[in-house]
Amino acid sequence: MNLLDNLNPTQQKVVTTTEGPVLVLAGAGSGKTRSVIYRTAYLINHKKIKPWNILVVTFTNKAARELKDRLENTFKLSTHSLWIGTFHSVCMRILRYEQAILPFTSDFSIYDENDQKVIFKKLYKKLDIDPKYFPIAKIRNIISRQKNSLILPKDFFEFNERNYYSEKVIKIYEAYQKYLLENNALDFDDLLMYTAILLHDNESIRIKYEKMFQYVMIDEYQDTNYAQFKIVNLIAKNHQNLCVVGDDDQAIYSWRGADIRNILEFEKDYKNVVKIKLVQNYRSPKSILNLANSLIKFNSQRHEKELWTEIISNKKPTLNILENENEEARSIADKIHSFKLKDGNLNECVVLYRTNAQSRVFENAFIQQNIKYQIVGGVNFYQRKEIKDIIAYLRVLANPQDSESLLRIINFPTRGIGKTTIAKIIDYATVKNITIYESVVSKENHFLIGAAAKRVESFASKILNWKKISEEMPINSLNMKIIDDLNLMDIYDFSDDPKDISRLENIKEFIAATNEFSENIENETGQKPFLTEYLQNISLHTDLDSVDENEESVKLMTMHNAKGLEFDNVFIVGLENGLLPHSKSMDNEKELEEERRLFYVAITRAKKIVALSYVRARRVFDAVQRTLPSRFLMEFDDELLEKENHVFYELQSPKKQKKPQKSVILETQKYFKVGQKIIHAKFGNGIILNVDGIGKDAKLTISFSKGMLKKIIGSYVKIL
């Protein structure tokens, strides 16, 4: 089979342009995934590149699995030695390989958001910090952004103003990083940060991966942050065989640290870039694409492109105006109920909203209509208490330094080890300068007496026994043995608490998932998976990985979670100022453009029908407030929408507007100039490659004489 026969001419160019930097601007539904898959197959089959010399980075685990499956099924290629995965999974793999020169071992634990919250509460108490003035969520976000910008605690004040608030932040940051290392643990941001620093600071290791990954492909490049940019740049800057695929019109994750400039300025970061636009859409009819194009043209931060399609439909997108949120939910439930009666598949229906809180009224309406639904982005299966309890046992066996997990299970299930005993164990570990695990399993635990000593000894005996067999027992068998030894099934089965019925079902599902994982790995590699491999897999599990595509149900999700998905029927609700655009974004032009991109992403999920709606009044806290229609609705060309009712006094007929012109900043207006020589206190002499802004605080892209490329605020450098 000639693989190019199944591609359009533009996709063929993506596949066959293998040498040098390539920027693929792939519009929604334009066959981006197909292009990446066929390009990988082309490299292996036609260019005779070894699979282990190719790196493909995807945005989600689901996308990575789909890519592997299609390579195996369509081209009969083995993907076992091919590096395909998310940034986090690729970085985790590199860090485990190179742990000999890192400040942690290869068995490190990965702490998720819930783990972080527990740690921060402990640190706040120790540092005497009031969470009312330093909210944990806000400080976590600040620290995350520092890590994504590759700013370590020791470099904090090179990039941040010194004041009372920042002095507290750096104390928390330092204490948090110290706590992680003491527990041989990393958070998700650490996976990126340590990998970038490893490649930057160790030339031999950088050269190793540069030679290994002769061809690099990055999907969803518009959603990369600075740390990810740096990792890619360090690996690919010499051979430049880098293909990045993305769509600046779908850049919706700046709140996670993503920087749209990575895709907008790709042609400045690499030389002789080949730019290819994929704009033929294979998902949506012309009527839906016209609506999407009509919206996104008002953004100035974008590459010029317009989606087109050969799919024709007489159904225009609709706009419905309801009295309140309950009426909106009932209206959509009625439509979906009628669709179901006509033998429609509920899996092809999705309700998209801006915030998670909007789901409640739709849940109520669907329950009343007996419509099955599934919330995407709710509590992750692996975040449920009973599952985290079992995983904590597995973590301790793999990484005995993980004190956080050990303290979680030391008295679960209840075994009479109380707070006083735990305090003595911790004190002993502190005095002896050993880990809490070593304190628990110590044969010299004379600091405990009587019943307490026997209980701790019994617990330690179980842990030591499981740890020994974990080295030779496959994960599904080990998991089942721990659950049996703890008698967990019976504890929940005979409980009088109604919630324990659900917990028992979740544990059964966990056992089934572990067995399925073991079977899949054994079929793929011929070897049974063990503890560390399993923990690596579930530590990177996301909300989207929990979606049960086999269960027929309407999906309820935020617009952010809909990225990369598609449905026949898309209901976009709550189109009011304050919700979309969100109230926090309405006064900031950059954030407003991201809200518009979010709406664009929602519209372009649809294969057949787009139904828009907003309400005249919405309950906020304990009061009903009048609302205004989203300003984005005013931007649509009038003839593109079908109005479902006849009262439109709130929404004036949108007038055709000229596309706003992007404001041009002349070079003479800028304080800094491209080509200027500067000096930085830490990095030394450098040359300015790009200037974003006009004042002394403009963001500069600087090439330093030591070979580093950094983005720095202008106030931190001096002009030579």
XYZ file of C-alpha atoms in Angstrom:
720
model
C 0.000 0.000 0.000
C 1.246 3.479 -0.875
C 0.490 5.330 2.329
C 0.348 8.689 0.511
C -2.724 7.586 -1.449
C -4.915 8.100 1.613
C -3.848 11.706 2.170
C -4.731 15.026 0.594
C -1.864 17.003 -1.032
C -1.252 19.167 2.047
C -1.181 16.172 4.365
C 1.233 14.476 1.955
C 3.552 17.468 2.299
C 3.449 17.121 6.105
C 4.356 13.442 5.827
C 7.171 13.753 3.282
C 8.835 16.939 4.584
C 11.052 15.134 7.061
C 14.281 17.180 7.148
C 14.613 20.457 8.997
C 12.080 22.385 11.100
C 8.424 22.085 10.058
C 5.521 24.102 11.447
C 2.156 22.438 10.797
C -0.790 24.729 11.505
C -3.518 22.123 11.807
C -7.054 23.500 12.050
C -9.760 21.665 13.968
C -10.823 18.403 12.298
C -8.195 18.711 9.555
C -6.686 15.235 9.932
C -3.847 16.254 12.242
C -3.650 12.878 14.009
C -3.676 11.038 10.692
C -0.811 13.219 9.449
C 1.296 12.490 12.556
C 0.624 8.737 12.299
C 1.411 8.561 8.593
C 4.523 10.719 9.039
C 5.793 8.281 11.682
C 5.094 5.317 9.397
C 6.789 7.125 6.489
C 9.943 7.688 8.549
C 10.125 3.998 9.479
C 9.015 2.366 6.211
C 10.408 4.767 3.594
C 13.245 6.600 5.323
C 14.296 3.413 7.164
C 14.656 5.275 10.451
C 14.860 2.992 13.487
C 11.766 3.323 15.724
C 13.897 4.166 18.774
C 15.331 7.165 16.880
C 11.883 8.800 16.712
C 10.245 10.799 19.496
C 6.522 11.614 19.258
C 5.047 13.739 22.031
C 1.259 13.845 22.398
C -0.998 15.964 24.590
C -2.890 13.154 26.365
C -2.369 9.492 27.239
C -5.467 8.732 25.184
C -3.900 10.336 22.097
C -0.708 8.325 22.645
C -2.686 5.056 22.839
C -4.647 5.923 19.703
C -1.450 6.703 17.820
C 0.149 3.410 18.856
C -2.983 1.404 18.026
C -3.305 2.903 14.556
C 0.374 2.389 13.758
C 0.063 -1.263 14.756
C -3.302 -1.912 13.074
C -2.849 0.124 9.867
C 0.848 -0.381 9.204
C 1.584 -3.521 11.244
C 4.410 -1.673 12.988
C 5.644 -2.628 16.432
C 5.552 0.407 18.718
C 7.378 -1.225 21.621
C 10.668 0.598 20.939
C 9.052 3.803 19.668
C 9.016 6.716 22.114
C 5.380 7.889 22.057
C 3.805 9.632 25.011
C 2.969 12.858 26.792
C 5.686 15.267 27.896
C 5.252 14.026 31.453
C 5.553 10.340 30.552
C 8.608 10.936 28.340
C 10.295 13.053 31.029
C 9.514 10.495 33.726
C 11.157 7.821 31.590
C 14.293 9.942 31.046
C 14.580 10.799 34.746
C 14.329 7.154 35.779
C 17.084 6.261 33.295
C 19.378 9.098 34.421
C 18.672 9.030 38.171
C 22.332 8.328 38.996
C 23.171 12.037 38.741
C 19.860 13.338 40.121
C 18.927 14.099 43.759
C 16.391 11.240 43.886
C 16.274 7.526 43.057
C 14.512 5.839 40.157
C 11.706 4.676 42.463
C 10.502 8.241 43.109
C 6.821 8.795 43.843
C 4.746 11.324 41.909
C 2.539 13.527 44.078
C -0.737 14.724 42.604
C -2.780 17.792 43.471
C -4.437 16.192 46.494
C -1.071 15.063 47.864
C 0.230 18.595 47.405
C -2.644 20.105 49.390
C -1.888 17.798 52.338
C 1.806 18.713 52.207
C 1.117 22.451 52.017
C -1.141 22.270 55.088
C 1.689 20.621 57.031
C 4.231 23.173 55.844
C 1.929 26.104 56.640
C 1.601 24.834 60.196
C 5.363 24.360 60.514
C 6.158 27.785 59.017
C 3.318 29.513 60.903
C 1.709 30.817 57.701
C -1.965 31.800 57.622
C -3.791 30.265 54.611
C -6.273 33.157 54.671
C -3.531 35.522 53.499
C -1.607 32.946 51.465
C -4.279 30.688 49.912
C -2.862 27.241 49.183
C -4.334 27.098 45.678
C -2.788 30.457 44.770
C 0.655 29.630 46.200
C 0.621 26.222 44.471
C -0.093 28.003 41.202
C 2.746 30.525 41.766
C 5.214 27.716 42.493
C 3.982 25.763 39.476
C 4.620 28.763 37.240
C 8.121 29.196 38.667
C 8.913 25.581 37.865
C 7.444 25.829 34.368
C 9.676 28.863 33.841
C 12.650 26.822 35.160
C 13.095 29.113 38.152
C 14.479 27.199 41.140
C 14.176 28.567 44.702
C 17.798 29.777 44.600
C 17.015 31.860 41.473
C 13.645 33.142 42.701
C 14.595 36.775 43.311
C 16.390 37.103 39.999
C 12.970 36.972 38.370
C 10.624 38.153 41.133
C 10.384 41.389 43.078
C 11.486 41.129 46.709
C 8.707 42.139 49.111
C 6.869 40.798 52.159
C 4.615 38.542 50.074
C 7.390 37.087 47.910
C 9.559 36.459 50.992
C 6.803 34.181 52.320
C 6.344 32.506 48.939
C 10.034 31.618 48.654
C 10.003 30.126 52.176
C 7.093 27.888 51.183
C 8.742 27.016 47.854
C 12.039 26.069 49.553
C 10.298 24.022 52.268
C 8.114 22.278 49.679
C 11.044 21.256 47.481
C 12.959 20.038 50.527
C 9.959 17.963 51.630
C 9.648 16.380 48.188
C 13.299 15.339 48.100
C 13.141 13.957 51.652
C 10.265 11.744 50.473
C 11.986 10.840 47.190
C 9.014 12.392 45.409
C 8.299 14.751 42.501
C 5.216 16.636 41.413
C 4.140 16.914 37.768
C 5.972 20.216 37.248
C 9.177 18.656 38.609
C 9.102 16.054 35.838
C 9.494 18.836 33.274
C 11.785 21.084 35.305
C 14.328 18.396 36.258
C 14.420 17.057 32.686
C 15.083 20.522 31.224
C 17.803 21.208 33.801
C 19.319 17.738 33.280
C 19.614 18.265 29.523
C 20.906 21.807 29.916
C 23.505 21.150 32.595
C 24.869 17.803 31.339
C 26.252 18.006 27.830
C 26.956 14.282 27.531
C 23.349 13.417 28.428
C 21.975 16.084 26.068
C 24.101 14.711 23.223
C 22.916 11.192 24.068
C 19.237 12.134 23.584
C 19.997 14.414 20.648
C 21.570 11.440 18.848
C 18.850 9.055 20.004
C 15.956 11.249 18.876
C 16.976 12.053 15.316
C 13.394 12.971 14.421
C 11.106 14.775 16.864
C 7.370 15.451 16.509
C 5.406 17.533 19.023
C 1.602 17.560 18.939
C -0.523 20.432 20.346
C 2.523 22.706 20.315
C 0.389 25.751 21.095
C -0.160 24.344 24.607
C 3.520 23.980 25.542
C 5.106 26.023 28.329
C 8.674 27.341 28.609
C 10.037 24.172 30.251
C 8.598 22.050 27.424
C 9.931 24.483 24.832
C 13.376 24.183 26.426
C 13.333 20.367 26.489
C 12.424 20.216 22.793
C 14.944 22.905 21.878
C 17.802 21.198 23.715
C 17.114 17.882 21.970
C 16.448 19.220 18.459
C 18.320 22.523 18.082
C 21.377 20.960 16.400
C 19.842 18.532 13.906
C 16.655 20.685 13.598
C 14.603 17.683 12.419
C 11.647 18.954 14.392
C 8.011 18.916 13.321
C 5.589 20.779 15.573
C 1.861 20.447 15.011
C -0.706 22.742 16.532
C -3.320 25.429 16.142
C -2.944 28.828 17.749
C -6.737 29.208 17.439
C -7.077 26.375 19.979
C -4.586 27.670 22.570
C -6.683 27.544 25.766
C -4.300 26.589 28.576
C -2.405 29.747 29.560
C -3.709 29.251 33.110
C -1.595 26.087 33.194
C 1.458 28.003 32.052
C 1.109 27.345 28.310
C 2.629 30.091 26.154
C 1.011 30.743 22.775
C 4.198 32.523 21.698
C 5.907 29.141 21.305
C 3.833 28.489 18.185
C 3.528 32.120 17.067
C 7.307 32.605 17.186
C 8.437 29.166 15.988
C 9.774 30.706 12.781
C 12.014 32.963 14.895
C 13.274 30.115 17.076
C 14.388 27.937 14.122
C 15.918 28.679 10.720
C 14.411 27.970 7.291
C 11.099 26.739 8.696
C 8.678 25.062 6.300
C 5.153 26.223 7.234
C 2.235 24.015 6.206
C -1.430 24.848 6.824
C -4.001 22.062 7.191
C -7.316 23.854 6.730
C -9.600 21.322 5.044
C -11.962 20.145 7.771
C -13.291 16.564 7.682
C -15.505 16.829 10.776
C -18.033 19.641 10.487
C -20.384 20.925 7.764
C -19.906 24.330 6.166
C -22.635 25.950 8.285
C -20.731 25.173 11.510
C -17.336 26.176 10.126
C -18.741 29.494 8.904
C -19.854 30.214 12.459
C -16.445 29.267 13.874
C -14.542 31.321 11.270
C -16.843 34.276 11.887
C -15.878 34.207 15.577
C -12.137 33.564 15.539
C -11.331 36.270 12.975
C -11.653 38.828 15.803
C -8.472 37.512 17.461
C -5.238 39.309 16.597
C -2.777 36.776 18.108
C -2.989 34.137 15.396
C -1.656 32.850 12.105
C -4.014 33.737 9.258
C -6.102 30.736 8.175
C -9.708 29.823 7.499
C -11.227 26.351 7.730
C -13.199 24.983 4.763
C -14.989 21.721 4.022
C -16.762 19.764 1.331
C -19.439 18.645 3.835
C -22.741 20.431 3.211
C -25.682 20.647 5.621
C -28.917 22.628 5.571
C -28.970 22.810 9.377
C -27.724 26.097 10.720
C -26.399 26.372 14.271
C -29.238 27.454 16.559
C -29.499 30.041 19.334
C -32.042 29.636 22.123
C -32.789 32.179 24.853
C -34.302 30.804 28.075
C -35.653 32.440 31.214
C -33.268 30.775 33.710
C -30.734 27.950 34.066
C -33.383 25.359 35.043
C -35.394 26.124 31.927
C -32.200 25.897 29.867
C -31.437 22.452 31.320
C -35.002 21.201 30.787
C -34.982 22.448 27.186
C -31.799 20.533 26.372
C -33.021 17.432 28.252
C -36.204 17.505 26.129
C -34.183 17.694 22.902
C -31.915 14.815 23.952
C -34.911 12.754 25.112
C -36.519 13.176 21.672
C -33.216 12.242 20.057
C -33.085 9.098 22.214
C -36.658 8.109 21.248
C -35.606 8.233 17.601
C -32.954 5.601 18.404
C -30.178 8.169 18.623
C -26.952 7.219 20.392
C -26.511 9.256 23.585
C -22.735 8.997 23.173
C -23.103 11.476 20.315
C -24.462 14.205 22.621
C -22.377 16.533 24.763
C -23.224 19.533 26.936
C -20.362 22.039 27.186
C -20.128 24.740 29.827
C -17.488 27.184 31.059
C -17.362 26.164 34.740
C -17.900 22.843 36.532
C -20.555 24.367 38.793
C -22.930 24.640 35.822
C -23.373 20.858 35.629
C -25.775 20.568 38.605
C -28.971 21.723 36.854
C -28.290 19.429 33.886
C -27.780 16.459 36.187
C -31.168 17.161 37.802
C -32.904 17.548 34.433
C -31.384 14.340 33.046
C -32.345 12.355 36.161
C -35.960 13.530 35.792
C -35.986 12.476 32.128
C -34.217 9.177 32.913
C -31.332 10.103 30.626
C -27.987 8.474 31.401
C -25.135 10.943 31.715
C -21.449 10.954 32.560
C -19.517 13.913 33.976
C -16.049 14.223 32.460
C -13.577 15.970 34.723
C -15.282 15.120 38.004
C -13.453 13.100 40.641
C -10.769 11.074 38.901
C -11.230 7.364 39.636
C -7.692 7.181 41.041
C -8.435 10.121 43.362
C -11.202 8.314 45.271
C -10.251 7.680 48.897
C -10.473 3.896 48.848
C -8.349 3.711 45.675
C -5.748 6.175 46.972
C -5.501 4.050 50.143
C -4.546 0.938 48.155
C -2.193 2.923 45.911
C -0.502 4.299 49.049
C 0.418 0.716 50.026
C 1.888 0.157 46.558
C 3.816 3.434 46.729
C 5.426 2.518 50.045
C 6.546 -0.844 48.664
C 8.123 0.844 45.631
C 9.514 3.870 47.478
C 10.011 3.382 51.238
C 11.089 7.024 51.570
C 7.523 8.108 50.720
C 6.530 9.107 54.250
C 3.334 10.779 53.039
C 1.956 7.466 51.760
C 3.225 5.558 54.802
C 1.435 7.874 57.240
C -1.751 7.488 55.178
C -1.835 3.688 55.635
C -0.194 3.163 59.011
C -3.634 2.988 60.642
C -5.737 1.974 57.633
C -7.635 -0.230 57.991
C -7.878 0.649 61.688
C -5.266 -1.355 63.598
C -5.013 0.652 66.833
C -1.985 2.741 65.904
C -3.056 6.118 67.239
C -1.695 9.661 67.025
C 0.501 9.250 70.113
C 2.230 6.174 68.682
C 2.675 7.851 65.304
C 4.206 10.902 66.994
C 6.732 8.651 68.774
C 7.633 6.957 65.485
C 8.233 10.340 63.822
C 10.255 11.625 66.798
C 12.463 8.522 66.746
C 13.076 8.962 63.002
C 14.012 12.618 63.574
C 16.435 11.857 66.424
C 18.105 8.978 64.553
C 18.076 10.906 61.249
C 16.345 8.025 59.462
C 13.156 7.764 57.409
C 9.779 7.074 59.001
C 9.766 3.727 57.167
C 13.095 2.777 58.798
C 11.664 3.843 62.136
C 8.611 1.581 61.649
C 10.525 -1.533 60.578
C 13.380 -1.002 63.044
C 14.122 -4.012 65.265
C 15.222 -1.589 67.932
C 11.914 0.208 68.362
C 12.316 0.209 72.127
C 10.707 3.643 72.119
C 7.382 1.729 71.901
C 6.122 -0.609 74.578
C 3.235 -3.001 75.180
C 0.310 -3.214 72.733
C 1.537 -0.267 70.640
C 4.848 -2.016 69.923
C 3.059 -5.233 68.877
C 0.694 -3.373 66.548
C 3.512 -1.529 64.823
C 5.532 -4.752 64.593
C 2.558 -6.526 62.986
C 2.146 -3.703 60.449
C 5.883 -3.709 59.692
C 5.834 -7.467 59.183
C 3.090 -7.138 56.538
C 4.931 -4.352 54.725
C 8.249 -6.244 54.699
C 6.563 -9.396 53.425
C 4.745 -7.557 50.607
C 7.907 -5.680 49.697
C 9.826 -8.932 49.336
C 7.237 -10.598 47.107
C 6.664 -7.378 45.069
C 10.032 -7.956 43.435
C 8.894 -11.253 41.912
C 5.083 -11.091 41.819
C 3.269 -9.379 38.889
C 1.247 -6.310 39.822
C -2.235 -7.828 39.424
C -1.370 -10.716 41.775
C 0.385 -8.405 44.245
C -2.567 -6.019 44.251
C -5.028 -8.859 44.919
C -2.870 -10.250 47.732
C -2.696 -6.885 49.525
C -6.463 -6.414 49.260
C -7.043 -9.969 50.557
C -4.522 -9.656 53.399
C -6.105 -6.380 54.510
C -9.561 -7.950 54.279
C -10.758 -4.801 52.518
C -13.574 -6.458 50.550
C -15.201 -7.800 53.706
C -14.723 -4.535 55.609
C -16.751 -2.656 53.006
C -19.152 -5.532 52.261
C -20.359 -5.851 55.863
C -20.412 -2.115 56.591
C -23.657 -0.323 57.481
C -22.477 2.832 55.700
C -24.329 3.143 52.327
C -21.240 4.830 50.827
C -19.250 1.650 51.435
C -21.308 -0.147 48.782
C -19.916 2.305 46.253
C -16.407 1.919 47.723
C -16.629 -1.864 47.341
C -17.657 -1.469 43.693
C -14.718 0.880 43.123
C -12.268 -1.633 44.597
C -13.690 -4.360 42.333
C -13.243 -2.002 39.382
C -9.667 -1.288 40.526
C -8.907 -5.022 40.561
C -10.386 -5.368 37.068
C -8.355 -2.368 35.813
C -5.138 -3.842 37.230
C -5.833 -7.174 35.547
C -6.589 -5.432 32.251
C -3.344 -3.439 32.482
C -1.362 -6.630 33.132
C -2.961 -8.445 30.187
C -2.317 -5.523 27.816
C 1.357 -5.199 28.800
C 1.898 -8.964 28.614
C 0.313 -9.114 25.153
C 2.429 -6.187 23.972
C 5.807 -7.164 25.439
C 5.463 -10.840 26.345
C 6.413 -9.972 29.942
C 4.333 -9.533 33.075
C 4.368 -5.973 34.502
C 5.589 -5.344 38.025
C 5.009 -2.698 40.660
C 7.110 0.232 39.399
C 5.796 -0.038 35.847
C 2.210 0.020 37.095
C 2.736 3.034 39.359
C 4.312 4.923 36.454
C 1.196 4.265 34.410
C -1.433 5.351 36.917
C 0.525 8.353 38.186
C -0.023 10.020 34.793
C -3.705 9.104 34.578
C -5.977 12.080 33.780
C -9.706 12.815 33.908
C -10.035 12.191 30.171
C -8.571 8.711 30.606
C -11.543 7.891 32.867
C -14.191 8.422 30.202
C -16.110 5.203 29.592
C -16.750 5.316 25.846
C -18.608 1.997 25.917
C -21.323 3.224 28.268
C -24.048 4.974 26.267
C -24.538 8.302 28.006
C -24.651 12.041 27.433
C -21.319 13.635 28.298
C -21.226 16.711 30.529
C -17.928 18.593 30.544
C -16.208 21.961 30.543
C -15.103 23.425 27.238
C -11.485 22.891 28.302
C -12.062 19.140 28.703
C -13.670 18.905 25.256
C -10.383 19.647 23.506
C -9.526 16.864 21.064
C -12.986 15.258 21.185
C -15.859 15.278 18.702
C -19.611 14.617 18.866
C -22.564 14.697 16.478
C -24.606 17.020 18.683
C -22.978 19.779 20.726
C -24.960 21.899 23.192
C -23.034 24.997 24.327
C -24.729 26.584 27.322
C -24.437 29.604 29.598
C -23.351 32.037 26.866
C -23.484 35.092 29.110
C -21.019 37.791 30.012
C -19.335 36.694 33.229
C -19.435 33.034 32.249
C -18.143 33.233 28.666
C -16.124 35.353 28.572
C -15.405 34.667 32.228
C -15.667 37.638 34.575
C -11.927 37.437 35.373
C -11.006 37.779 31.696
C -13.274 40.547 30.439
C -10.867 43.435 31.100
C -7.722 41.816 29.691
C -7.342 41.655 25.919
C -5.049 38.586 25.919
C -7.319 36.672 28.282
C -10.374 37.773 26.282
C -8.807 36.319 23.142
C -8.248 33.025 24.983
C -11.931 32.970 26.009
C -12.845 33.479 22.355
C -10.558 30.589 21.403
C -12.306 28.465 24.036
C -15.675 29.188 22.421
C -14.127 28.374 19.024
C -12.915 25.005 20.360
C -16.425 24.245 21.653
C -18.064 25.009 18.298
C -15.581 22.958 16.287
C -16.280 19.775 18.315
C -19.550 19.329 16.369
C -20.037 16.967 13.439
C -23.716 17.729 12.767
C -25.475 20.091 15.170
C -24.441 23.096 17.270
C -27.061 24.418 19.696
C -26.182 27.613 21.575
C -28.135 28.951 24.545
C -28.113 31.571 27.273
C -30.512 32.667 29.987
C -31.971 36.022 31.019
C -31.517 35.383 34.761
C -29.267 33.062 36.734
C -29.059 32.225 40.435
C -25.750 33.280 41.963
C -25.309 32.258 45.618
C -28.630 33.158 47.267
C -29.875 35.726 44.731
C -31.226 35.704 41.178
C -29.325 38.084 38.920
C -30.184 39.415 35.489
C -27.633 38.486 32.838
C -26.342 39.902 29.584
C -25.692 37.784 26.500
C -22.063 36.984 25.757
C -20.301 39.697 23.812
C -19.103 36.934 21.480
C -22.664 36.419 20.235
C -22.578 39.972 18.871
C -19.598 39.054 16.695
C -21.390 36.414 14.623
C -22.611 37.305 11.172
C -26.398 37.542 11.460
C -27.295 35.021 8.765
C -25.217 32.226 10.343
C -27.591 31.535 13.268
C -31.109 30.154 13.409
C -33.078 31.665 16.308
C -35.266 29.151 18.120
C -37.691 31.584 19.746
C -39.008 35.007 18.862
C -37.967 37.246 21.759
C -34.621 38.872 21.088
C -34.749 42.215 22.803
C -31.582 41.438 24.780
C -29.624 40.338 21.735
C -29.501 42.944 19.033
C -29.101 41.570 15.561
C -25.344 41.233 15.126
C -24.027 43.560 12.484
C -21.243 42.568 10.219
C -18.089 44.028 11.642
C -14.751 44.560 10.084
C -12.042 42.380 11.431
C -10.128 44.406 14.019
C -6.678 45.362 12.863
C -3.762 44.095 14.880
C -2.061 47.059 16.537
C 1.429 47.550 15.157
C 4.240 48.621 17.481
C 7.016 50.337 15.604
C 10.601 49.391 16.432
C 11.319 53.058 17.171
C 8.728 52.938 19.968
C 10.478 50.092 21.800
C 12.923 50.636 24.653
C 14.846 47.469 23.716
C 15.855 46.645 20.130
C 16.537 43.358 18.360
C 20.318 42.916 18.044
C 21.196 44.959 21.141
C 23.938 43.570 23.361
C 23.037 43.185 27.033
C 24.450 41.734 30.229
C 22.656 39.676 32.872
C 23.936 39.215 36.431
C 23.821 35.415 36.198
C 23.948 34.487 32.512
C 26.497 37.053 31.335
C 26.601 38.731 27.919
C 23.923 38.166 25.328
C 22.143 39.469 22.237
C 18.406 40.292 22.050
C 16.623 38.155 19.445
C 13.048 39.295 20.059
C 11.218 42.052 21.966
C 7.643 41.651 23.198
C 6.481 45.030 24.579
C 7.640 48.632 24.452
C 8.877 49.525 27.967
C 11.709 48.520 30.256
C 9.621 45.529 31.389
C 9.269 44.092 27.886
C 9.765 40.354 27.543
C 13.036 39.622 25.784
C 14.269 36.514 24.003
C 18.036 36.529 24.518
C 20.813 34.366 23.129
C 23.642 34.267 25.693
C 27.305 33.751 24.857
C 27.289 30.526 26.908
C 24.889 28.996 24.364
C 21.710 29.463 26.367
C 18.463 30.837 24.952
C 16.281 32.476 27.598
C 13.172 34.619 27.865
C 13.725 37.340 30.457
C 11.957 40.497 31.630
C 13.907 43.575 30.471
C 14.289 45.068 33.929
C 16.684 42.216 34.811
C 19.264 43.096 32.138
C 21.503 46.054 31.339
C 22.202 47.390 27.861
C 25.908 47.395 26.981
